[in-house]
mmCIF file with all atom_site columns, C-alpha atoms in Angstrom:
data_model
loop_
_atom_site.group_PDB
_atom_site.id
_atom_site.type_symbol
_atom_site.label_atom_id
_atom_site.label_alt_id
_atom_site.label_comp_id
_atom_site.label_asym_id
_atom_site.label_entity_id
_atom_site.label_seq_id
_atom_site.pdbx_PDB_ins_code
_atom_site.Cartn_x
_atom_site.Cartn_y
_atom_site.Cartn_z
_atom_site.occupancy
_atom_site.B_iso_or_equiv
_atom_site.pdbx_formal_charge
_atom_site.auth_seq_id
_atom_site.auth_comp_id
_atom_site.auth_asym_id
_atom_site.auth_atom_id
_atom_site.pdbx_PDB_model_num
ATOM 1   C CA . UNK A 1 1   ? 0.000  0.000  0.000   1.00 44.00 ? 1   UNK A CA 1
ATOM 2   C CA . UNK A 1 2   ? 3.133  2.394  0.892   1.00 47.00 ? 2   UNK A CA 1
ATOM 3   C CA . UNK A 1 3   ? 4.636  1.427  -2.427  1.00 56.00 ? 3   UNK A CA 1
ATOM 4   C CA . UNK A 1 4   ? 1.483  2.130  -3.860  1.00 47.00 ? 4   UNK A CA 1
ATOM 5   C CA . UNK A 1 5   ? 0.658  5.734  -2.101  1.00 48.00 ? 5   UNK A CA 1
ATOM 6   C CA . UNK A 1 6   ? 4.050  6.971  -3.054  1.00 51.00 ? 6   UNK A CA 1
ATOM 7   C CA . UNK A 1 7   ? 3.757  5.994  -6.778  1.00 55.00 ? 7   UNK A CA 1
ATOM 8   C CA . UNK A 1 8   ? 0.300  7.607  -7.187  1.00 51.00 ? 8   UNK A CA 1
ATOM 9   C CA . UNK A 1 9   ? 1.937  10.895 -5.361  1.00 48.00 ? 9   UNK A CA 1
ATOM 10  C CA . UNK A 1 10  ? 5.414  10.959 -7.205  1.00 51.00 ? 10  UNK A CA 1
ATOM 11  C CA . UNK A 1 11  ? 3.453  10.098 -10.468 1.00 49.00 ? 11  UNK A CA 1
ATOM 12  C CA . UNK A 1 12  ? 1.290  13.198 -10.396 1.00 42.00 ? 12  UNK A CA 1
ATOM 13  C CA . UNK A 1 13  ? 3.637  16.228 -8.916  1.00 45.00 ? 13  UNK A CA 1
ATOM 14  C CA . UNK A 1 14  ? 7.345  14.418 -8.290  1.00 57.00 ? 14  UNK A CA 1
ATOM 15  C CA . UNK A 1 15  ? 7.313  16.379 -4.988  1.00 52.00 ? 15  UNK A CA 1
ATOM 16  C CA . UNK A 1 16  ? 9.638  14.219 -3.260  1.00 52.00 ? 16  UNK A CA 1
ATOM 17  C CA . UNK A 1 17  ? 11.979 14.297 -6.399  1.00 57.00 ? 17  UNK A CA 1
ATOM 18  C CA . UNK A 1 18  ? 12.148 18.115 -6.222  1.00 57.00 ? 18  UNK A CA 1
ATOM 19  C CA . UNK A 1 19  ? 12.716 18.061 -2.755  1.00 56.00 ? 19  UNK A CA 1
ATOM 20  C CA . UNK A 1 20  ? 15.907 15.787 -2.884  1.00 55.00 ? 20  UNK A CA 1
ATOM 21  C CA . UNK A 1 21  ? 17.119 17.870 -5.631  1.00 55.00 ? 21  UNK A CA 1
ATOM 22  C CA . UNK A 1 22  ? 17.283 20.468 -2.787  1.00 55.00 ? 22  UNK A CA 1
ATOM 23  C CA . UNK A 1 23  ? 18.892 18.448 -0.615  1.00 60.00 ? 23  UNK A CA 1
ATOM 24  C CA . UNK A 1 24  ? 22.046 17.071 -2.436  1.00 63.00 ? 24  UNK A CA 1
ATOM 25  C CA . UNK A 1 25  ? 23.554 16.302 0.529   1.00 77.00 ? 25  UNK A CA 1
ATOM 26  C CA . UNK A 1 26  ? 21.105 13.358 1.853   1.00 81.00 ? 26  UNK A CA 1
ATOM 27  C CA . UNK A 1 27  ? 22.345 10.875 -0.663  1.00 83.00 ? 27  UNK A CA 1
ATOM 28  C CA . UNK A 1 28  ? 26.056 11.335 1.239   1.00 84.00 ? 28  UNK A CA 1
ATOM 29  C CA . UNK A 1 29  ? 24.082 11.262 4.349   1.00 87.00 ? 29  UNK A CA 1
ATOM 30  C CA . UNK A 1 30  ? 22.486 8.102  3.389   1.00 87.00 ? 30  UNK A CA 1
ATOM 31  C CA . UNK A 1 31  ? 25.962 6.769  2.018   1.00 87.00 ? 31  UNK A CA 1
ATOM 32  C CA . UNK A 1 32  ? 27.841 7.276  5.058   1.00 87.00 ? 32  UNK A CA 1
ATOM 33  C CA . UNK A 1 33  ? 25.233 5.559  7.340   1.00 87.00 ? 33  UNK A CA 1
ATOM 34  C CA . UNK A 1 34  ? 25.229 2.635  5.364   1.00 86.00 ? 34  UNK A CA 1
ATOM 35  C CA . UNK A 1 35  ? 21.725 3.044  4.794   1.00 86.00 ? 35  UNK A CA 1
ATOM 36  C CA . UNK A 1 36  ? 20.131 0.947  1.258   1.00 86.00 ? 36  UNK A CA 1
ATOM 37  C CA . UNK A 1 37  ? 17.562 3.633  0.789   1.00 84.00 ? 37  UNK A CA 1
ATOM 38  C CA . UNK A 1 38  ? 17.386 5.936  -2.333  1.00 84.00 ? 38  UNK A CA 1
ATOM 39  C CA . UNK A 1 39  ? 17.072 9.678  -1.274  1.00 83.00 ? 39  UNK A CA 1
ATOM 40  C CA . UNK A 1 40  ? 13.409 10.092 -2.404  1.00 81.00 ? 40  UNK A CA 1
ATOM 41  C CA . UNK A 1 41  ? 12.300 7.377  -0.742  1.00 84.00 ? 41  UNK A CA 1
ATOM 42  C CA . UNK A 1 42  ? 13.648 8.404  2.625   1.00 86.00 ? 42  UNK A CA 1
ATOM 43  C CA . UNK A 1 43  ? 11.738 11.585 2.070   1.00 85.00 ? 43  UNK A CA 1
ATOM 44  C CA . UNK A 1 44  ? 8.496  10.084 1.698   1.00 86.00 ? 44  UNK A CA 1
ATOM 45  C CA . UNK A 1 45  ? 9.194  8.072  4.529   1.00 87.00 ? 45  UNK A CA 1
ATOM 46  C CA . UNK A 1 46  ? 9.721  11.330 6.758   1.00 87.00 ? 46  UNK A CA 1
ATOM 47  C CA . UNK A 1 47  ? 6.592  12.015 4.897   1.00 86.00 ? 47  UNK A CA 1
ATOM 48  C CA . UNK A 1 48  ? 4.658  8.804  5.843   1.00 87.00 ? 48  UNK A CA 1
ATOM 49  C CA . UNK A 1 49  ? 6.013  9.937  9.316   1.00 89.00 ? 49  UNK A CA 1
ATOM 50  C CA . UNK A 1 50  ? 4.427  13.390 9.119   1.00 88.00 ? 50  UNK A CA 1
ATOM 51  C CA . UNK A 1 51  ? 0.817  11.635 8.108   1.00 88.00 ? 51  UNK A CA 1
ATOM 52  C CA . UNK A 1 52  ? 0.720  9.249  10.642  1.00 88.00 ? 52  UNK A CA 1
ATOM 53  C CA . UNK A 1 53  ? 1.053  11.738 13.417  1.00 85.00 ? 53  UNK A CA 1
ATOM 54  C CA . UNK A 1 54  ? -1.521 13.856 12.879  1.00 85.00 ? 54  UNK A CA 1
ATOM 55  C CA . UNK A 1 55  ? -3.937 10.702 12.078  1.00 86.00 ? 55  UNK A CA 1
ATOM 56  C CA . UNK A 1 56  ? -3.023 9.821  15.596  1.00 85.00 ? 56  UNK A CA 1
ATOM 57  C CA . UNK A 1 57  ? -3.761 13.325 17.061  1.00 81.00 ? 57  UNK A CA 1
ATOM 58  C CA . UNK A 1 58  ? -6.865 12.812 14.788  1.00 80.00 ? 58  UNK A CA 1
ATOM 59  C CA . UNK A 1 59  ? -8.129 9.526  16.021  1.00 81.00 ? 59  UNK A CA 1
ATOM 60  C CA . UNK A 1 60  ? -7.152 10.147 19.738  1.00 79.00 ? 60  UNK A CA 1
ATOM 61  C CA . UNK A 1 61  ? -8.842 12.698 22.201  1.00 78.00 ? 61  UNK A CA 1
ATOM 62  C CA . UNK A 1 62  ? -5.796 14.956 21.731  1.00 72.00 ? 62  UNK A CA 1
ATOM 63  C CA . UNK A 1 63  ? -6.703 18.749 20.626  1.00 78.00 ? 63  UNK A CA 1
ATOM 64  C CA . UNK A 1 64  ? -6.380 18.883 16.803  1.00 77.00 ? 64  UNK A CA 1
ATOM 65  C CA . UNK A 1 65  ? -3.827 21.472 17.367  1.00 78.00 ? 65  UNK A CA 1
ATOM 66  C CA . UNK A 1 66  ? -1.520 19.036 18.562  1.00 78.00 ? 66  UNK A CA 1
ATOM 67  C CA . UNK A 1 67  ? -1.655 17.266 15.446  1.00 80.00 ? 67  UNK A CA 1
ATOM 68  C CA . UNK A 1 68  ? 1.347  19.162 12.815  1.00 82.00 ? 68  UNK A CA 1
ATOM 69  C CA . UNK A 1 69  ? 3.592  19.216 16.437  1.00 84.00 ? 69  UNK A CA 1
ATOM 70  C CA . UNK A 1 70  ? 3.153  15.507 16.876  1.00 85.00 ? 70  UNK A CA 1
ATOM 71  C CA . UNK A 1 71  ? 3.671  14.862 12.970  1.00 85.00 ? 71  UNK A CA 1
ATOM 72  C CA . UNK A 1 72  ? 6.976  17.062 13.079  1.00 87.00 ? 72  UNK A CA 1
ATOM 73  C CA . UNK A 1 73  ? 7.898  14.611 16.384  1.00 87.00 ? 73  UNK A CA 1
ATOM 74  C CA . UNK A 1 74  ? 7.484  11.680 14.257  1.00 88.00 ? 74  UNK A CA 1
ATOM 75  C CA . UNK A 1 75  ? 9.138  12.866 11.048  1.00 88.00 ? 75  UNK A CA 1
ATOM 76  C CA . UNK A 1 76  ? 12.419 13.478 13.552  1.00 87.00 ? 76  UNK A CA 1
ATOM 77  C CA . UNK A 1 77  ? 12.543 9.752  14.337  1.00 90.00 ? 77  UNK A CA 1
ATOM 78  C CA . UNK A 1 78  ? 13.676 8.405  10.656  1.00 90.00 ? 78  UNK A CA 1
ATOM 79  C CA . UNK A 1 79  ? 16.030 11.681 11.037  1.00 90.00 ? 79  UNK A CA 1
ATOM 80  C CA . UNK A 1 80  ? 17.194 11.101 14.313  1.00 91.00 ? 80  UNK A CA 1
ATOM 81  C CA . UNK A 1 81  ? 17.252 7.230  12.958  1.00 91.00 ? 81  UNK A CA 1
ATOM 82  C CA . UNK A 1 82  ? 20.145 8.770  10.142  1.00 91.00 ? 82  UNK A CA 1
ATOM 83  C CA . UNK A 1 83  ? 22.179 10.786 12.196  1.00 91.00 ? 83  UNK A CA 1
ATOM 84  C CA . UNK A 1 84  ? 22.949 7.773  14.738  1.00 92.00 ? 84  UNK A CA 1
ATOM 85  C CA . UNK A 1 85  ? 23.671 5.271  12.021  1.00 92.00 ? 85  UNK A CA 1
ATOM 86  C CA . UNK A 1 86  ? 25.800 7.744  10.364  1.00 91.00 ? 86  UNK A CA 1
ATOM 87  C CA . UNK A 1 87  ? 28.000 8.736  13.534  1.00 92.00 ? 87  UNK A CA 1
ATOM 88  C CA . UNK A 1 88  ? 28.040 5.295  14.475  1.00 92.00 ? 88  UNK A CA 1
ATOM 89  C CA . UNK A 1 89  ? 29.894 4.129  11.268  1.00 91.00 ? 89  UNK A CA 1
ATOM 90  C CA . UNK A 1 90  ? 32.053 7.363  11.109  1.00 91.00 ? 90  UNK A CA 1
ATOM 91  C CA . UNK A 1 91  ? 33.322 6.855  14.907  1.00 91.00 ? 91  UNK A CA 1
ATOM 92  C CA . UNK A 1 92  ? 33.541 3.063  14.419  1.00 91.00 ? 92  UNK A CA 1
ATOM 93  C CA . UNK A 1 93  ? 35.548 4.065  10.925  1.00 91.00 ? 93  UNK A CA 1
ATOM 94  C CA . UNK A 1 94  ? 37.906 6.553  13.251  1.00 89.00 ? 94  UNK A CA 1
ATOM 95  C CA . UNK A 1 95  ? 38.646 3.895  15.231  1.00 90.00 ? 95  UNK A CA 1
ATOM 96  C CA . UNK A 1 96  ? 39.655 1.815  12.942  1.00 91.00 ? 96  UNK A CA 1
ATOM 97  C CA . UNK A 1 97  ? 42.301 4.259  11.171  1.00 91.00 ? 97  UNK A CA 1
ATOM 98  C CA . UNK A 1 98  ? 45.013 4.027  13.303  1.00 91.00 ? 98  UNK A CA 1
ATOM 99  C CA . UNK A 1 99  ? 45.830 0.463  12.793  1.00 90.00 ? 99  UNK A CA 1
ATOM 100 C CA . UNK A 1 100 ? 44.752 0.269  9.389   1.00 90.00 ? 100 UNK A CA 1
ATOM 101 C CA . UNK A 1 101 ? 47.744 3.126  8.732   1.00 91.00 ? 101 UNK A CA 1
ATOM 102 C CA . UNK A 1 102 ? 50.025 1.378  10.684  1.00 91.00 ? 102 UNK A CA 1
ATOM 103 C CA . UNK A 1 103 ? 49.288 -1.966 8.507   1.00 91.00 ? 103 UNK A CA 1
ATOM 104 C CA . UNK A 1 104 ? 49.816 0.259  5.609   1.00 90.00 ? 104 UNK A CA 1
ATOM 105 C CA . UNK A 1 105 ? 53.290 1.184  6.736   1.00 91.00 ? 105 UNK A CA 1
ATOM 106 C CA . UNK A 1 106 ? 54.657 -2.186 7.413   1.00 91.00 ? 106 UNK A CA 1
ATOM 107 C CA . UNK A 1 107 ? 53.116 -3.034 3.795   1.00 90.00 ? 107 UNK A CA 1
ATOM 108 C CA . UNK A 1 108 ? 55.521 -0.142 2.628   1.00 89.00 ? 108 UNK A CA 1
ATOM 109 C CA . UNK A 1 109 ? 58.622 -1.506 4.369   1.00 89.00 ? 109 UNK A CA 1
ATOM 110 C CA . UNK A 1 110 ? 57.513 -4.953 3.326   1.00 89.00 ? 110 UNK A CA 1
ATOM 111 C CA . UNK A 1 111 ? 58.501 -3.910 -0.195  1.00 86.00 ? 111 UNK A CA 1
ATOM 112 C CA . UNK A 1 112 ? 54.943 -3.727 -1.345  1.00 86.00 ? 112 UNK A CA 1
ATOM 113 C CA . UNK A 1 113 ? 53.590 -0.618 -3.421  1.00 85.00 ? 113 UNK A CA 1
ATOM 114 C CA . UNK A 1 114 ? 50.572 1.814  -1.633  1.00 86.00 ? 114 UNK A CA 1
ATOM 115 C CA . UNK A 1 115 ? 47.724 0.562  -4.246  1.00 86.00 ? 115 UNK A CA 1
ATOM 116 C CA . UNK A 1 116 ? 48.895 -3.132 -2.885  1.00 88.00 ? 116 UNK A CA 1
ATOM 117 C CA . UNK A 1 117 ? 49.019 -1.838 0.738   1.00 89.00 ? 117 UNK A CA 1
ATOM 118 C CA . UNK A 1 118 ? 45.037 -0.616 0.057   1.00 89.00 ? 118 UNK A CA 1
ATOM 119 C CA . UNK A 1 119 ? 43.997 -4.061 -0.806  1.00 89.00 ? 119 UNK A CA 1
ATOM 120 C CA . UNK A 1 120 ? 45.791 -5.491 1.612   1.00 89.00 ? 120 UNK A CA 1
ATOM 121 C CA . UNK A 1 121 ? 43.267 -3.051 4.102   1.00 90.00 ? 121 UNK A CA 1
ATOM 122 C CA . UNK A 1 122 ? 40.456 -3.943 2.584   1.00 89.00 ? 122 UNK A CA 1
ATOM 123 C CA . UNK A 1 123 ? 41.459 -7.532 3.014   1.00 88.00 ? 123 UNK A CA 1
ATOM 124 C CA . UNK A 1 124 ? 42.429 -7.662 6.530   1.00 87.00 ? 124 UNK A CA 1
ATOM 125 C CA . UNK A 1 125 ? 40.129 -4.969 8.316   1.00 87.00 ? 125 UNK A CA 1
ATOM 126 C CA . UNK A 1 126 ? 36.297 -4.772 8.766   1.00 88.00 ? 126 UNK A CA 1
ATOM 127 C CA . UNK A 1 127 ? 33.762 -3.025 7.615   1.00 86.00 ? 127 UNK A CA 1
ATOM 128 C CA . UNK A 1 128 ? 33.583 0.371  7.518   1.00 87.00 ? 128 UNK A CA 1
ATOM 129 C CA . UNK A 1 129 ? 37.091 0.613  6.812   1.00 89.00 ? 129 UNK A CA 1
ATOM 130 C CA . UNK A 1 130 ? 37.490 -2.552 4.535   1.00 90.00 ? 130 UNK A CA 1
ATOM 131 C CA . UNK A 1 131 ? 35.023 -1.286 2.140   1.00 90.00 ? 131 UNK A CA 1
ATOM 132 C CA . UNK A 1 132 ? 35.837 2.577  1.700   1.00 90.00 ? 132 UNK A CA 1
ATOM 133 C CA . UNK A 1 133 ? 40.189 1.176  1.527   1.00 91.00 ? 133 UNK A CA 1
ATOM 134 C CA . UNK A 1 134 ? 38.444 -1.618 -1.007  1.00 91.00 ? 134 UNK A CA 1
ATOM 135 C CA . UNK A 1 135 ? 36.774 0.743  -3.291  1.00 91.00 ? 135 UNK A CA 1
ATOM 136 C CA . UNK A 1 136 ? 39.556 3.509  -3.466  1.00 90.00 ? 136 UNK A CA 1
ATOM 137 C CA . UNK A 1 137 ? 41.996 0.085  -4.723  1.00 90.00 ? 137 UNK A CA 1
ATOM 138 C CA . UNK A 1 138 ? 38.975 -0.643 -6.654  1.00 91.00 ? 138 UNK A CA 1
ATOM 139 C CA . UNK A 1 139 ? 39.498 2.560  -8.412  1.00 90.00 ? 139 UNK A CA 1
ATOM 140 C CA . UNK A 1 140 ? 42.862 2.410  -8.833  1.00 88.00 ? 140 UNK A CA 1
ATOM 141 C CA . UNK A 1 141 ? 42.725 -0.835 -11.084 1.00 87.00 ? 141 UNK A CA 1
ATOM 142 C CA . UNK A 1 142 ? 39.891 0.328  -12.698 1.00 88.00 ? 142 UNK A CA 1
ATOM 143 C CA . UNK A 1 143 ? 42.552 3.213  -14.033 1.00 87.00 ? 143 UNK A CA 1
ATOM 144 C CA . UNK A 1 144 ? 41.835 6.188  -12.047 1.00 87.00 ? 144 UNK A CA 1
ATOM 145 C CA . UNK A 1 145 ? 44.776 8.542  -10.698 1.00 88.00 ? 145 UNK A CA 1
ATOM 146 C CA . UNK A 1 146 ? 46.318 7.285  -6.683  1.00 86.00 ? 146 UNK A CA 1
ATOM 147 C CA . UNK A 1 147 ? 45.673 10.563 -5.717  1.00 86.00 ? 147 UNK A CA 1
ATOM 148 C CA . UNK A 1 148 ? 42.070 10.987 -6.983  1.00 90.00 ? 148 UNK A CA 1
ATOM 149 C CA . UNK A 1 149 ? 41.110 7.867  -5.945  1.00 89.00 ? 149 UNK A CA 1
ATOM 150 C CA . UNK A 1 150 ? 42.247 8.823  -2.296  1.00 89.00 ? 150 UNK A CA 1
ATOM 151 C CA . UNK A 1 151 ? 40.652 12.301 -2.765  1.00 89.00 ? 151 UNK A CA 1
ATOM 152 C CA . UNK A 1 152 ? 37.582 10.731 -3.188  1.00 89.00 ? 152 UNK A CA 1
ATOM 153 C CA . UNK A 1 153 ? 37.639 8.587  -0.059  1.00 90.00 ? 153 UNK A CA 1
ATOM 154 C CA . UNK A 1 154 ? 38.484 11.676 1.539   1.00 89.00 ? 154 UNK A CA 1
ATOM 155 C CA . UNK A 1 155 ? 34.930 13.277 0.603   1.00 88.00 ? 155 UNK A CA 1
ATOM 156 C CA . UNK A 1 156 ? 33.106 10.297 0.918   1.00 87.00 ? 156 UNK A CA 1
ATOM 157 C CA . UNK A 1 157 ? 34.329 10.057 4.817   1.00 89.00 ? 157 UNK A CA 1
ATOM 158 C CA . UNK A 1 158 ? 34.410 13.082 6.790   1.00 88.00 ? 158 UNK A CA 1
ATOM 159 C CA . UNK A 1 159 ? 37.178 12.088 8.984   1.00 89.00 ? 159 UNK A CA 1
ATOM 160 C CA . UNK A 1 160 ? 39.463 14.670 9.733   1.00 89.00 ? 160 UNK A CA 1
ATOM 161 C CA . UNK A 1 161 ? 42.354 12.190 10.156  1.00 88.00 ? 161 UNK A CA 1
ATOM 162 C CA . UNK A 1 162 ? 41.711 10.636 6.771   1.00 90.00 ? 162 UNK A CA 1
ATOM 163 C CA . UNK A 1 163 ? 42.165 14.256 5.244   1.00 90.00 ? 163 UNK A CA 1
ATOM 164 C CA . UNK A 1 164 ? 45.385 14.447 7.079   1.00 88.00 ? 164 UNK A CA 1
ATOM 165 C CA . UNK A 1 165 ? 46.419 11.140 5.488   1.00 89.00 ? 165 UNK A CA 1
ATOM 166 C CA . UNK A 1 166 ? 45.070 11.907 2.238   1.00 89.00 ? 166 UNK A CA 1
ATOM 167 C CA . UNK A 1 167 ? 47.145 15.315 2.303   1.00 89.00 ? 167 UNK A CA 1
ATOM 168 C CA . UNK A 1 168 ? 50.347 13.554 3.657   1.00 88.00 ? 168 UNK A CA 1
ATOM 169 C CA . UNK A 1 169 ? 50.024 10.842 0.640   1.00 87.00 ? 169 UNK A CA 1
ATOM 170 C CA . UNK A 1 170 ? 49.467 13.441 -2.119  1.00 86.00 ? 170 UNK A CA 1
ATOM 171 C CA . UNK A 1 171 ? 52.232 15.701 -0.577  1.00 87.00 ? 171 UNK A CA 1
ATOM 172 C CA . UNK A 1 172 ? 55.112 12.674 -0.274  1.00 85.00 ? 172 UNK A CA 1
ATOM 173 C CA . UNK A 1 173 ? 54.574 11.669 -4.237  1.00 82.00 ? 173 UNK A CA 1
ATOM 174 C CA . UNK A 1 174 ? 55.045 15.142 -4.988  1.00 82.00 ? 174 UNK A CA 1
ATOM 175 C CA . UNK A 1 175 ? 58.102 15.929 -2.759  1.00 83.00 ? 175 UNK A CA 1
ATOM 176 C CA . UNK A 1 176 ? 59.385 12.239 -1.768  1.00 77.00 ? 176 UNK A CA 1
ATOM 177 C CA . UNK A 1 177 ? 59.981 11.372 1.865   1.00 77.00 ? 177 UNK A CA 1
ATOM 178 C CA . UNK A 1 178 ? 59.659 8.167  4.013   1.00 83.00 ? 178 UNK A CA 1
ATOM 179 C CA . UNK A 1 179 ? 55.768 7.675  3.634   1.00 85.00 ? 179 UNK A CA 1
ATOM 180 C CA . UNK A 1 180 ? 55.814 4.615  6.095   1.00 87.00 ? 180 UNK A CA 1
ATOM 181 C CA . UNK A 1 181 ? 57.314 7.150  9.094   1.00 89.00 ? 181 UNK A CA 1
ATOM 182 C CA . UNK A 1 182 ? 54.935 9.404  8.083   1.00 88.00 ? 182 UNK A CA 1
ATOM 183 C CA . UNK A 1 183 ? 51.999 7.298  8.822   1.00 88.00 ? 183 UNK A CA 1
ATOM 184 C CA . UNK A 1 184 ? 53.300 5.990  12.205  1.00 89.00 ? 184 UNK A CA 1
ATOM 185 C CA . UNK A 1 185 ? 54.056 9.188  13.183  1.00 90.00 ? 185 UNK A CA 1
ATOM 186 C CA . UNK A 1 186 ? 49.883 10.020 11.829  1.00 89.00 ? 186 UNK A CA 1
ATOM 187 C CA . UNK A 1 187 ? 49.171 6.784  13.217  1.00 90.00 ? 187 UNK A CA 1
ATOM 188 C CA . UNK A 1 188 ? 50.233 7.524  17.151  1.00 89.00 ? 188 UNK A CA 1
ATOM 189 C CA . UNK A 1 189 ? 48.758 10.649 16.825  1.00 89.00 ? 189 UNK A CA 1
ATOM 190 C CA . UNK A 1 190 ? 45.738 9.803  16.303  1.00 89.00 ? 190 UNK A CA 1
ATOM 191 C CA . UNK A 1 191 ? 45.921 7.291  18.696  1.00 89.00 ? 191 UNK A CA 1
ATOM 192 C CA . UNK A 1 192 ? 46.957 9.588  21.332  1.00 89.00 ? 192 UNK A CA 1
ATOM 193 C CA . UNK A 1 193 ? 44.009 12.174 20.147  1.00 88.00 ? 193 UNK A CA 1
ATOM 194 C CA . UNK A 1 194 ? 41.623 8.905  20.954  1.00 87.00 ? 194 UNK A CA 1
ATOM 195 C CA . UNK A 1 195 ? 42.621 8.033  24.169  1.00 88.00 ? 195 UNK A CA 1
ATOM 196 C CA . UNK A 1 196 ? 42.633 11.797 25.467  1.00 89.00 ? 196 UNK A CA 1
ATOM 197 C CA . UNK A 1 197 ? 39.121 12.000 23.710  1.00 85.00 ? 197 UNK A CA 1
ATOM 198 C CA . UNK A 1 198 ? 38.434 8.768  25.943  1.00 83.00 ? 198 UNK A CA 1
ATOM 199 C CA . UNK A 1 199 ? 39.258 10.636 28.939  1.00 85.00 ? 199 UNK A CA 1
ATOM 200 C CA . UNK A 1 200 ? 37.464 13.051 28.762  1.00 86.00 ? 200 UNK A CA 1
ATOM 201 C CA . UNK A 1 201 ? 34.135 11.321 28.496  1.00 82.00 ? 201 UNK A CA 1
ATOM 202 C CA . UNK A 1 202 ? 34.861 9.503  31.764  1.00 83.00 ? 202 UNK A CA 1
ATOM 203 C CA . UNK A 1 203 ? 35.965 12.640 33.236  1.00 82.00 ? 203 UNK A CA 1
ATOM 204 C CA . UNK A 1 204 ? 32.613 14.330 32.412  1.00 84.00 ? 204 UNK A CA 1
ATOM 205 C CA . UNK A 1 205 ? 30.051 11.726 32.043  1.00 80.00 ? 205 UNK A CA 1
ATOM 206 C CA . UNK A 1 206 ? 28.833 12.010 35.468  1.00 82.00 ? 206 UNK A CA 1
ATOM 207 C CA . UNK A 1 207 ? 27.627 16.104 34.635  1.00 83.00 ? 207 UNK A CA 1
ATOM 208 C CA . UNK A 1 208 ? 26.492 14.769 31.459  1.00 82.00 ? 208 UNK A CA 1
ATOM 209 C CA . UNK A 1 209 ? 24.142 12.772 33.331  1.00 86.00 ? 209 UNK A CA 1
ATOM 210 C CA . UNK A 1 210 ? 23.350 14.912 35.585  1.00 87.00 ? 210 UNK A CA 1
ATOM 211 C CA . UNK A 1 211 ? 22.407 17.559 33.230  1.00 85.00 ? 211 UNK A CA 1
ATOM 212 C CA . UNK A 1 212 ? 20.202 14.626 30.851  1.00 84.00 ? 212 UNK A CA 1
ATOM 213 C CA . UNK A 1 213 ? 18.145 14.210 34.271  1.00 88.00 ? 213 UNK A CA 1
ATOM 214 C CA . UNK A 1 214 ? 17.353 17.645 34.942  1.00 88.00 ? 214 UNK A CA 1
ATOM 215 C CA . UNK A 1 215 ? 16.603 18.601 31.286  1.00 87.00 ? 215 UNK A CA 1
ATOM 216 C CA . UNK A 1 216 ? 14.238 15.648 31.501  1.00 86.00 ? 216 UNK A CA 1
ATOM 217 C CA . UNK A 1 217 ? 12.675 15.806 35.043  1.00 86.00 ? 217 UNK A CA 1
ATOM 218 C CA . UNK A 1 218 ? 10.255 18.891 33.336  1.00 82.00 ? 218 UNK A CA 1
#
């Protein structure tokens, strides 16, 4: 019936269509959660969402004026539903980085080249990392440039320490250098940024949860 109602909608004014076109940043949303879901279709979901709140407000002894707030509330959930999924994967993909580089570096010293250190990632790590390491080698054999294909990771994943590593790889084929010190040295940084990040939430989680029960006790 969903499948349905959409079709009959999109057929006659392509609303949801125009509205992704004004939000071209949803399909990277949707792309960096992991999420199967083409952009239009997660709009009409939000939609469905929207409809189904204020038929509850409707059917229930709530005041009718209630009905667009609790429709808004319930068009946040598939929303709210994104934005977890999404930092999920890019934390769990942070995570990750540190030993993936440091793999890559004992690749380098191991003779190999970088495009043979990237499959050797994709390989040996999980998923996220495996897959985003797997299609920039992917690229690479399919004839694009090193350096665009790692450019392109860079954009799909908004990881500040995979633009650093990006930048340090396109820098040392430009100028030469030892690339495998350069990722240990990335490597332990980042580390070190991780475990002081770690720190910090055990320093403060007990005024973080102090604060979540008083916001909530209204």
């Amino acid at each position: 019936f969903v499948s349905l109602l959409r079709s009959e909608i999109s057929d006659q004014s392509g609303l949801f269509e125009k509205i992704t076109s004004k939000l071209p940043a949803l399909a990277d949303y949707l792309e960096q959660a992991n999420i199967k879901i083409q952009p239009a279709n997660f709009v009409f979901l939000c939609f469905v969402c929207f409809l189904f709140g204020n038929l509850l407000c409707v059917l229930s002894p709530a005041p009718i004026l209630l009905a667009p707030i609790i429709g808004f509330i319930l068009t946040g959930l598939p929303v709210s539903w994104l934005a977890i999924k999404r930092k999920k994967r890019l934390d769990q993909f942070g995570n990750q980085l540190p030993s993936a580089l440091e793999l890559l570096s004992r690749s380098l010293r191991a003779g190999h080249s970088l495009n043979a250190g990237f499959g050797l990632i994709a390989s040996e790590t999980e998923d996220p990392l495996a897959r985003e390491f797997g299609r920039a080698f992917e690229e690479q054999n399919f004839g694009i440039p090193l350096d665009e294909a790692i450019e392109n990771m860079a954009r799909r994943v908004p990881n500040m320490d995979l633009r650093f590593f990006a930048t340090a790889v396109i820098l040392q084929r430009q100028t030469g250098g030892d690339l495998a010190e350069i990722l240990d040295k990335i490597s332990g940084l980042i580390r070190e940024r991780l475990q002081i990040l770690g720190q910090i939430q055990a320093l403060t989680g007990e005024g973080r949860m102090s604060g979540a029960v008083l916001l909530a006790l209204p």
